[in-house]
Amino acid sequence: MVNHSQKCATGSDPHGQSWKMDSVRVHLFTIVWIWIASPHICSGSSNSSFWGKKATLVRPPCHWQLSNQCVVPELEELSVCVTIQREIHTSEWTAFDYKQRGQIKTELGLVGSERQLTVWLFKVEHKVNLTESLTLHHWHTFCLTWSAKSKQLRLYVNASRLAELPTDGSRLAGNGMLTLGVSHSMLGGVMDYETGKELMGNATLFRMWGRELGEDELTDLRCVDGDVVSWTKRHWDPDCQPVPDSSLICEWTKYKIDMNVSIKSKPVVTGMLKAIVQKWFEDTFHSNVSVHGIFISSTSSRWLQGTGDDFGEQVKERRVSSNERTEKRYACLVYVEVMPKADVLAVQEEVQKRLTLQYDHGGVVVKAHPASINVISIEAFPNVTERPSSTADPPTLSTSPTTAELPICPSVSSSVTIENPDECNPDYSDEFRQDTFYRVHLNASINVTVIKSADIIKNWLNVKLNPQSMTVLNFEMNPDLHKYGCTFQVQANSLNISETTHLIYSLLTEAYITDAMSIQALPGHINISHIAPGSCPDHLQQTLYGLYDWPRTEPEDRATLLCEKNSRDQATRSCKLDGMTDKAMWKRPDLSLCKRTVDDITDLDKVNVTANNSGEIVDMIGSLVGNGTDLSDSQLDTVLDKLDDVVSVSPVPPGLAGNIVEIISNVLHSKADLASFTNKILRLTDSVGDTMNFDGEAHNITAPSLALQLVTINSNHFQGLTFGVSSFTNNNSPEIFMNKTFVEKPQGAVAAISLPVVLENFFPRNNTATPRIQFQFYDSAVLFKNPSDTMKLNSYVVSASMTNVNVSNLQQPIIITLRHLNRVQNQDQPILCVYWDFTKSNGGGWESQGCKTESTDGFQTTCHCDHLTHFGVLLDVSKAEISTEDEEILTIISYLGCGLSSIFLGVTLVTYLAFEKLRQDYPSKILINLSLALLGLNLVFLLNSWFASFGSRGVCVSVAAIQHFFVLASFMWMGLEALHMYFALVKVFNTYVPSYILKFCVLGWGIPAVIIILILAIDRDVYGSSLDGETQDPLKDSSPFCWVQNETAFYVSVMSFILLVLLCNITVFGVVLVQIRRMQANKPTSNTSGLLHDLRVVASLTFLLGLTWILPFFSWGPVHTPFMYLFSILNSLQGFFIFIFHCLMKENVQKQWRIHLCCGPLRPGDYSEWSRSMTGAVRGGHSRLVHFPSVKSEDTSSIRKISDSSTSGVSQINA
């Protein structure tokens, strides 16, 4: 096995000349032009390289993670390489771990052990066995390659392919978190490093490419940096600094130098800039460094302010004379080749050292900004011309150096004459002018049918306009006017508007022919108009990263300032031409390199709120106050004070108001004690609604647990107003509705408030003021403190107010309808309609004066009040029959019991269906049907709330109907079980009944089905959720549950049916017990065994006939709560007890289990025949008939089993 560091040190490259040109041409072409048009994928200003250095990851722990400045995009192909050196033996180690934010499983990663590697891709792990062990203290290189096209994940170890694995994913998820040498997870937004699988050693040269590299390419490009993630300081955020390692030598020839340069000279034309840079490099480096390409673009004309060097001087854009020297800054990209090849780190350090020195030649001064120099080893040089040809051929790669002639202009003291003096002193008056902008509408003509017409037309525009120093902006297709209609803006480097307009027209109306396709603008369908976008104005912006005074900036230009806290880095902000308004607009600043100046809420005290920075202040608070944030009283006070300042300084636009409401919502969900801040929060929300400017008659804002509705009233047509919340679930935004009339009884609302027409008496009488009414909805009960331990808020809070008017003593009451948070089961519990009184001591409190309870039931209360404020409903919990705690416990018991019963009912069904001999008698067949009905009832009950949470009316009706069916079917089969007992043990027939079980099935399943069908045919609205019905009644619960919602239907089709079956079963139960007792009277037995036998028989029959369902009918008064506990426990476990008595304790079931499931001594020796347990069934020719023998005959098996068995269940009783 070859050591990686040794391979790099040798300098030999057997495959160095085997370039795969076709696979990289388009890739490199894209990278170059992405650099010209936009920032890099992973941006940063630091030029420090980690080549020749290693990350030491041994204890004390040193964690390396991907920098926030580097964002991994979504990738449809990729290659990743990392080199590691293990110093300490561990059973398992991690090379790297890449996860999506908020995800637990690894998106891409590599974990190793002594003899195995585990590769993660798309959250799926693949295990690969190693052919050789990875020795300690040696460098080993691991590479992974994948593409969506091949769908193959290839693993290479030390330049040799180890495995090729099939995959199913289509693209790697972007914007994830990557750690080196350790796996990680995100807890509350904080990186948590997992212990136990760390790499105890060193790592180096982690690189990621955005394409799949071949096996030869991985070898050839071992000294090339990645184009997605590189081994540089700007891409990594380590806890400790890397350590130099002299053994990490890697020699390469081709490099890309990315930097910002300043050129101080007499004004120069754009074409001479490349020649200046070319001459600078020739004079700065020796002949072993040759230039292979230079790309220059203009940066912002606004220079950095506040530094002490040349780069800190502000250069103002202005017209200058041809004799005056000026300084201007450019973004420069230079491709160089070093021959012979040298170590990457050595080249980087040498280039950094030489380019930071000032270069002065012929009156031209050139200097590179030290912090901007970034030297990267690259795969190959791009070859892109300044003026792209009109052909569609892809760009080619060039390995030969380019040359450029530089006209050397003498200094003032020189006596050298120049043949063409215009080369040194041309007319540069237009070099420093502003660009002009144009709006173009055109219909294009294409002679062939194309699919991606937008891409083709945009490419045509770029090819035609870019060579003329014009840029296409904000391109959009407009197919409504024409098949190939489009509109866009043009930025032109010319002040002559008429000439530019004519040039654009002539270029676009001229036919463009390529690959048998011709495209041009139709001459009569092109409109070109000059636009004046203006400039982005001076803007003083307050941010988490400091206060930035952005200067006036021209469209499509960028302003750059120094970071306030870390002045060596830069903050940038682009001024863009808006595609809709044709005006210059500021974009959000790029502050990714800056450090925060406001790290905590307490730092907000240092920030002054003004009308100009109010939006930034709210953004700052929003980033500091997240959902669930633990806020202290002082922090909460600071947040509310700053928000109050924002609302006070100027009118609030809708977007800013929405952000403030979102922050208030987060505060309501925080862990802070809000009781002492209730008045402050309510007044702040009122102020937001009073000061907000919005278009139209109404505007609403919703956030989790909070809603705000604003209405501008037309006083001449006021007919009342109704506001409400139609649906709401915890931690979600409420769904609100508004009706511009007075609705006395709003239907289907969890909270509603209706304002009468008499409210118009309080409207302003002058025409200068328009009345505004705002409604508010609050879910958070922690915001409103309860007046006592016995009186608790049992509803949402809803409010109404009129801006700058105190509404009270109304002649016609305001109607407030509030749904109870918890069902009121005891109608004797006092319910009180209240409002929030701001004037009460200790920060406000509930008051009832002016409000009365109009009507109430278990689920909602209607209040009448004579004034506007915040309203709620208080409940006296001291008289509740069942407390909230008991309700929660009963719910848990019911779900656990039903889950346990479902499991054992399933076991019972499998047992009887699997063993044919167990289901040959009729009691067993009836038991199977009963078990099936109970299993369906339990399963639907367990899933009911989940289905109800979907909010789908159709799904809820279906679930409620199925639940109703299984309830009826369960009780129907309990009744049929009792009927069969009565026939077998009491009502004796010596006749055969044909199709006995078939008739039982028709009754057991048919009658419930007929009832359900009739209900659905008459009124399907009988079924629904407890939260979407139009009225509240005792059948509903306050949690979403799909069930019968009509009171009449409930009592007729459920309660009466169950009561009838229970009465019949109780009667049969008593008769059967008497009959069994008579049969046992002459059978001598011990008192103890007889008592145990009787108890088992009683318990068995009780659960089989469902007699425990009678408990709710006797649960009132002091025994209500104990009986409800018994009811929940016994009925939820009915299926479990059926398994115990009729499966586990049944002798013939035990024998079948031992025959088929046991081996050895537990298995019976002879099981060819077994004791019959059937009683009434006649085998052979009478298998289709049922015979009821006389119970008076003591020779029947029925009598014997009842008399002898002390361990049998009810099936043996029936037998």
mmCIF file of C-alpha atoms in Angstrom, residues 362-591:
data_model
loop_
_atom_site.group_PDB
_atom_site.id
_atom_site.type_symbol
_atom_site.label_atom_id
_atom_site.label_comp_id
_atom_site.label_asym_id
_atom_site.label_seq_id
_atom_site.Cartn_x
_atom_site.Cartn_y
_atom_site.Cartn_z
ATOM 1 C CA GLY A 362 5.774 54.171 -16.309
ATOM 2 C CA GLY A 363 3.467 56.232 -14.138
ATOM 3 C CA VAL A 364 1.306 53.209 -13.325
ATOM 4 C CA VAL A 365 1.132 52.030 -9.690
ATOM 5 C CA VAL A 366 -0.369 48.579 -9.065
ATOM 6 C CA LYS A 367 -0.910 46.862 -5.727
ATOM 7 C CA ALA A 368 -2.932 43.867 -4.596
ATOM 8 C CA HIS A 369 -5.014 43.994 -1.423
ATOM 9 C CA PRO A 370 -3.200 41.516 0.903
ATOM 10 C CA ALA A 371 -6.359 40.122 2.484
ATOM 11 C CA SER A 372 -7.955 39.469 -0.899
ATOM 12 C CA ILE A 373 -5.209 37.339 -2.472
ATOM 13 C CA ASN A 374 -6.315 33.743 -2.867
ATOM 14 C CA VAL A 375 -4.062 31.271 -4.701
ATOM 15 C CA ILE A 376 -5.663 27.947 -5.637
ATOM 16 C CA SER A 377 -4.237 25.018 -7.532
ATOM 17 C CA ILE A 378 -6.531 24.176 -10.437
ATOM 18 C CA GLU A 379 -7.062 21.373 -12.891
ATOM 19 C CA ALA A 380 -6.689 23.260 -16.183
ATOM 20 C CA PHE A 381 -6.817 26.726 -17.700
ATOM 21 C CA PRO A 382 -10.012 28.051 -19.288
ATOM 22 C CA ASN A 383 -9.854 29.741 -22.644
ATOM 23 C CA VAL A 384 -12.666 32.306 -22.947
ATOM 24 C CA THR A 385 -12.424 35.167 -25.417
ATOM 25 C CA GLU A 386 -13.500 38.706 -24.674
ATOM 26 C CA ARG A 387 -15.989 38.641 -27.506
ATOM 27 C CA PRO A 388 -17.712 35.232 -27.670
ATOM 28 C CA SER A 389 -18.364 34.085 -31.188
ATOM 29 C CA SER A 390 -21.881 33.550 -32.476
ATOM 30 C CA THR A 391 -21.385 29.838 -32.834
ATOM 31 C CA ALA A 392 -22.623 27.374 -30.305
ATOM 32 C CA ASP A 393 -19.326 25.501 -30.059
ATOM 33 C CA PRO A 394 -18.094 24.995 -26.487
ATOM 34 C CA PRO A 395 -14.985 26.818 -25.307
ATOM 35 C CA THR A 396 -11.681 25.013 -25.579
ATOM 36 C CA LEU A 397 -8.856 24.618 -23.114
ATOM 37 C CA SER A 398 -5.492 26.144 -23.745
ATOM 38 C CA THR A 399 -2.171 25.109 -22.297
ATOM 39 C CA SER A 400 -0.065 27.655 -24.165
ATOM 40 C CA PRO A 401 0.713 31.023 -22.587
ATOM 41 C CA THR A 402 -0.910 34.188 -23.911
ATOM 42 C CA THR A 403 0.892 37.400 -24.645
ATOM 43 C CA ALA A 404 -0.193 41.019 -24.533
ATOM 44 C CA GLU A 405 1.703 44.077 -25.641
ATOM 45 C CA LEU A 406 1.827 46.921 -23.156
ATOM 46 C CA PRO A 407 2.451 50.449 -24.432
ATOM 47 C CA ILE A 408 5.051 51.759 -22.024
ATOM 48 C CA CYS A 409 4.292 55.411 -21.353
ATOM 49 C CA PRO A 410 7.291 57.489 -20.221
ATOM 50 C CA SER A 411 7.245 59.492 -17.066
ATOM 51 C CA VAL A 412 7.135 63.283 -17.108
ATOM 52 C CA SER A 413 10.935 63.573 -16.996
ATOM 53 C CA SER A 414 11.529 61.118 -19.830
ATOM 54 C CA SER A 415 12.616 62.414 -23.224
ATOM 55 C CA VAL A 416 11.467 59.326 -25.091
ATOM 56 C CA THR A 417 9.052 60.060 -27.940
ATOM 57 C CA ILE A 418 6.148 57.810 -28.848
ATOM 58 C CA GLU A 419 4.950 57.088 -32.343
ATOM 59 C CA ASN A 420 1.313 56.944 -31.265
ATOM 60 C CA PRO A 421 0.874 59.300 -28.327
ATOM 61 C CA ASP A 422 -2.881 58.612 -28.216
ATOM 62 C CA GLU A 423 -2.073 55.238 -26.649
ATOM 63 C CA CYS A 424 -0.819 57.079 -23.595
ATOM 64 C CA ASN A 425 -3.124 60.115 -23.604
ATOM 65 C CA PRO A 426 -6.408 59.183 -25.272
ATOM 66 C CA ASP A 427 -9.695 60.897 -24.491
ATOM 67 C CA TYR A 428 -10.775 59.152 -21.306
ATOM 68 C CA SER A 429 -13.646 61.454 -20.398
ATOM 69 C CA ASP A 430 -16.209 58.647 -20.756
ATOM 70 C CA GLU A 431 -14.252 56.160 -18.617
ATOM 71 C CA PHE A 432 -15.663 57.458 -15.315
ATOM 72 C CA ARG A 433 -19.205 58.212 -16.325
ATOM 73 C CA GLN A 434 -22.397 56.461 -15.203
ATOM 74 C CA ASP A 435 -23.941 53.654 -17.231
ATOM 75 C CA THR A 436 -27.279 54.086 -18.974
ATOM 76 C CA PHE A 437 -30.219 51.676 -18.755
ATOM 77 C CA TYR A 438 -32.959 50.655 -21.141
ATOM 78 C CA ARG A 439 -36.190 48.656 -21.036
ATOM 79 C CA VAL A 440 -36.738 46.395 -24.033
ATOM 80 C CA HIS A 441 -39.937 44.602 -25.105
ATOM 81 C CA LEU A 442 -39.706 42.358 -28.130
ATOM 82 C CA ASN A 443 -41.225 39.399 -29.922
ATOM 83 C CA ALA A 444 -38.610 37.013 -31.234
ATOM 84 C CA SER A 445 -38.810 34.950 -34.386
ATOM 85 C CA ILE A 446 -37.322 31.427 -34.337
ATOM 86 C CA ASN A 447 -37.432 29.365 -37.509
ATOM 87 C CA VAL A 448 -37.651 26.005 -35.703
ATOM 88 C CA THR A 449 -39.712 24.669 -32.822
ATOM 89 C CA VAL A 450 -37.795 24.783 -29.556
ATOM 90 C CA ILE A 451 -38.568 23.489 -26.091
ATOM 91 C CA LYS A 452 -36.551 25.700 -23.762
ATOM 92 C CA SER A 453 -37.258 28.932 -25.558
ATOM 93 C CA ALA A 454 -36.358 31.131 -22.549
ATOM 94 C CA ASP A 455 -32.814 29.730 -22.356
ATOM 95 C CA ILE A 456 -32.297 30.040 -26.098
ATOM 96 C CA ILE A 457 -33.515 33.638 -26.277
ATOM 97 C CA LYS A 458 -31.498 34.690 -23.236
ATOM 98 C CA ASN A 459 -28.360 33.110 -24.682
ATOM 99 C CA TRP A 460 -29.000 34.941 -27.987
ATOM 100 C CA LEU A 461 -29.302 38.272 -26.170
ATOM 101 C CA ASN A 462 -26.061 37.717 -24.283
ATOM 102 C CA VAL A 463 -24.175 36.737 -27.417
ATOM 103 C CA LYS A 464 -25.363 39.814 -29.291
ATOM 104 C CA LEU A 465 -25.118 42.442 -26.534
ATOM 105 C CA ASN A 466 -22.262 41.392 -24.249
ATOM 106 C CA PRO A 467 -19.494 42.063 -26.796
ATOM 107 C CA GLN A 468 -20.788 45.648 -27.038
ATOM 108 C CA SER A 469 -20.296 46.250 -23.299
ATOM 109 C CA MET A 470 -23.994 45.742 -22.622
ATOM 110 C CA THR A 471 -25.500 43.469 -20.001
ATOM 111 C CA VAL A 472 -28.946 41.833 -20.000
ATOM 112 C CA LEU A 473 -30.788 42.211 -16.675
ATOM 113 C CA ASN A 474 -34.013 40.754 -15.243
ATOM 114 C CA PHE A 475 -34.992 38.732 -18.302
ATOM 115 C CA GLU A 476 -38.591 37.436 -18.331
ATOM 116 C CA MET A 477 -40.685 35.692 -20.945
ATOM 117 C CA ASN A 478 -44.072 37.226 -21.802
ATOM 118 C CA PRO A 479 -45.970 34.462 -23.647
ATOM 119 C CA ASP A 480 -49.349 36.175 -23.187
ATOM 120 C CA LEU A 481 -48.538 38.666 -25.958
ATOM 121 C CA HIS A 482 -46.516 36.397 -28.237
ATOM 122 C CA LYS A 483 -45.178 32.863 -28.262
ATOM 123 C CA TYR A 484 -41.617 34.165 -27.963
ATOM 124 C CA GLY A 485 -42.408 37.507 -26.361
ATOM 125 C CA CYS A 486 -40.047 38.739 -23.663
ATOM 126 C CA THR A 487 -39.003 41.810 -21.718
ATOM 127 C CA PHE A 488 -35.704 42.710 -20.091
ATOM 128 C CA GLN A 489 -33.411 45.570 -19.157
ATOM 129 C CA VAL A 490 -30.089 46.496 -20.696
ATOM 130 C CA GLN A 491 -27.151 48.117 -18.927
ATOM 131 C CA ALA A 492 -24.925 49.930 -21.413
ATOM 132 C CA ASN A 493 -21.490 51.485 -20.909
ATOM 133 C CA SER A 494 -22.386 54.573 -22.943
ATOM 134 C CA LEU A 495 -23.934 57.984 -22.317
ATOM 135 C CA ASN A 496 -25.170 58.504 -25.864
ATOM 136 C CA ILE A 497 -28.770 57.341 -25.523
ATOM 137 C CA SER A 498 -29.786 57.646 -29.186
ATOM 138 C CA GLU A 499 -26.745 55.800 -30.475
ATOM 139 C CA THR A 500 -27.150 53.062 -27.873
ATOM 140 C CA THR A 501 -30.845 52.665 -28.669
ATOM 141 C CA HIS A 502 -30.051 52.377 -32.400
ATOM 142 C CA LEU A 503 -27.255 49.881 -31.656
ATOM 143 C CA ILE A 504 -29.533 47.639 -29.574
ATOM 144 C CA TYR A 505 -32.160 47.771 -32.317
ATOM 145 C CA SER A 506 -29.738 46.870 -35.101
ATOM 146 C CA LEU A 507 -28.104 44.068 -33.113
ATOM 147 C CA LEU A 508 -31.368 42.368 -32.184
ATOM 148 C CA THR A 509 -33.111 42.727 -35.549
ATOM 149 C CA GLU A 510 -30.108 41.204 -37.311
ATOM 150 C CA ALA A 511 -30.519 37.467 -37.866
ATOM 151 C CA TYR A 512 -28.451 35.224 -35.596
ATOM 152 C CA ILE A 513 -27.795 31.843 -37.200
ATOM 153 C CA THR A 514 -26.351 28.816 -35.445
ATOM 154 C CA ASP A 515 -26.859 25.070 -35.849
ATOM 155 C CA ALA A 516 -29.570 25.418 -38.501
ATOM 156 C CA MET A 517 -31.515 27.773 -36.222
ATOM 157 C CA SER A 518 -32.175 31.418 -36.961
ATOM 158 C CA ILE A 519 -33.396 33.873 -34.346
ATOM 159 C CA GLN A 520 -34.033 37.606 -34.473
ATOM 160 C CA ALA A 521 -36.414 40.250 -33.146
ATOM 161 C CA LEU A 522 -39.336 41.036 -35.395
ATOM 162 C CA PRO A 523 -38.638 44.597 -36.685
ATOM 163 C CA GLY A 524 -42.155 45.840 -36.001
ATOM 164 C CA HIS A 525 -42.328 44.207 -32.573
ATOM 165 C CA ILE A 526 -39.421 45.657 -30.630
ATOM 166 C CA ASN A 527 -39.709 48.603 -28.271
ATOM 167 C CA ILE A 528 -36.668 50.192 -26.626
ATOM 168 C CA SER A 529 -37.043 52.962 -24.061
ATOM 169 C CA HIS A 530 -34.460 54.695 -21.916
ATOM 170 C CA ILE A 531 -35.087 54.421 -18.160
ATOM 171 C CA ALA A 532 -33.695 56.541 -15.344
ATOM 172 C CA PRO A 533 -33.440 54.236 -12.321
ATOM 173 C CA GLY A 534 -31.731 56.793 -10.106
ATOM 174 C CA SER A 535 -29.365 55.652 -7.402
ATOM 175 C CA CYS A 536 -29.603 53.737 -4.172
ATOM 176 C CA PRO A 537 -29.624 56.539 -1.579
ATOM 177 C CA ASP A 538 -27.396 56.936 1.445
ATOM 178 C CA HIS A 539 -28.665 54.551 4.111
ATOM 179 C CA LEU A 540 -27.678 54.378 7.758
ATOM 180 C CA GLN A 541 -28.384 50.754 8.656
ATOM 181 C CA GLN A 542 -28.370 49.261 12.155
ATOM 182 C CA THR A 543 -27.670 45.515 12.203
ATOM 183 C CA LEU A 544 -26.541 42.790 14.555
ATOM 184 C CA TYR A 545 -23.099 43.333 13.090
ATOM 185 C CA GLY A 546 -22.891 47.051 13.753
ATOM 186 C CA LEU A 547 -23.980 50.393 12.316
ATOM 187 C CA TYR A 548 -23.214 50.819 8.604
ATOM 188 C CA ASP A 549 -23.512 54.076 6.668
ATOM 189 C CA TRP A 550 -23.986 52.872 3.116
ATOM 190 C CA PRO A 551 -23.053 55.600 0.597
ATOM 191 C CA ARG A 552 -25.049 56.539 -2.447
ATOM 192 C CA THR A 553 -24.437 53.829 -5.050
ATOM 193 C CA GLU A 554 -25.278 53.462 -8.715
ATOM 194 C CA PRO A 555 -27.452 50.609 -10.061
ATOM 195 C CA GLU A 556 -25.694 47.273 -10.595
ATOM 196 C CA ASP A 557 -22.817 48.516 -8.462
ATOM 197 C CA ARG A 558 -21.709 47.416 -5.025
ATOM 198 C CA ALA A 559 -20.771 49.413 -1.941
ATOM 199 C CA THR A 560 -18.079 48.091 0.368
ATOM 200 C CA LEU A 561 -17.402 49.065 3.972
ATOM 201 C CA LEU A 562 -15.206 47.698 6.701
ATOM 202 C CA CYS A 563 -16.756 45.441 9.316
ATOM 203 C CA GLU A 564 -17.330 47.389 12.512
ATOM 204 C CA LYS A 565 -15.935 44.807 14.925
ATOM 205 C CA ASN A 566 -13.332 43.105 12.737
ATOM 206 C CA SER A 567 -12.037 45.902 10.538
ATOM 207 C CA ARG A 568 -9.795 43.663 8.405
ATOM 208 C CA ASP A 569 -12.873 42.125 6.751
ATOM 209 C CA GLN A 570 -15.470 43.705 4.538
ATOM 210 C CA ALA A 571 -19.218 44.184 4.436
ATOM 211 C CA THR A 572 -20.774 44.594 0.999
ATOM 212 C CA ARG A 573 -24.161 45.644 -0.306
ATOM 213 C CA SER A 574 -25.381 45.574 -3.884
ATOM 214 C CA CYS A 575 -27.531 48.166 -5.563
ATOM 215 C CA LYS A 576 -29.684 46.364 -8.112
ATOM 216 C CA LEU A 577 -32.026 47.479 -10.840
ATOM 217 C CA ASP A 578 -35.470 46.235 -9.925
ATOM 218 C CA GLY A 579 -37.142 44.242 -12.675
ATOM 219 C CA MET A 580 -40.649 45.453 -11.842
ATOM 220 C CA THR A 581 -40.246 49.149 -11.056
ATOM 221 C CA ASP A 582 -37.147 49.960 -13.173
ATOM 222 C CA LYS A 583 -35.733 51.700 -10.112
ATOM 223 C CA ALA A 584 -32.499 51.206 -8.196
ATOM 224 C CA MET A 585 -33.058 49.298 -4.968
ATOM 225 C CA TRP A 586 -30.752 48.215 -2.163
ATOM 226 C CA LYS A 587 -30.403 44.484 -1.596
ATOM 227 C CA ARG A 588 -29.741 42.910 1.768
ATOM 228 C CA PRO A 589 -26.137 43.472 2.838
ATOM 229 C CA ASP A 590 -23.622 40.650 2.865
ATOM 230 C CA LEU A 591 -22.286 40.661 6.431
#
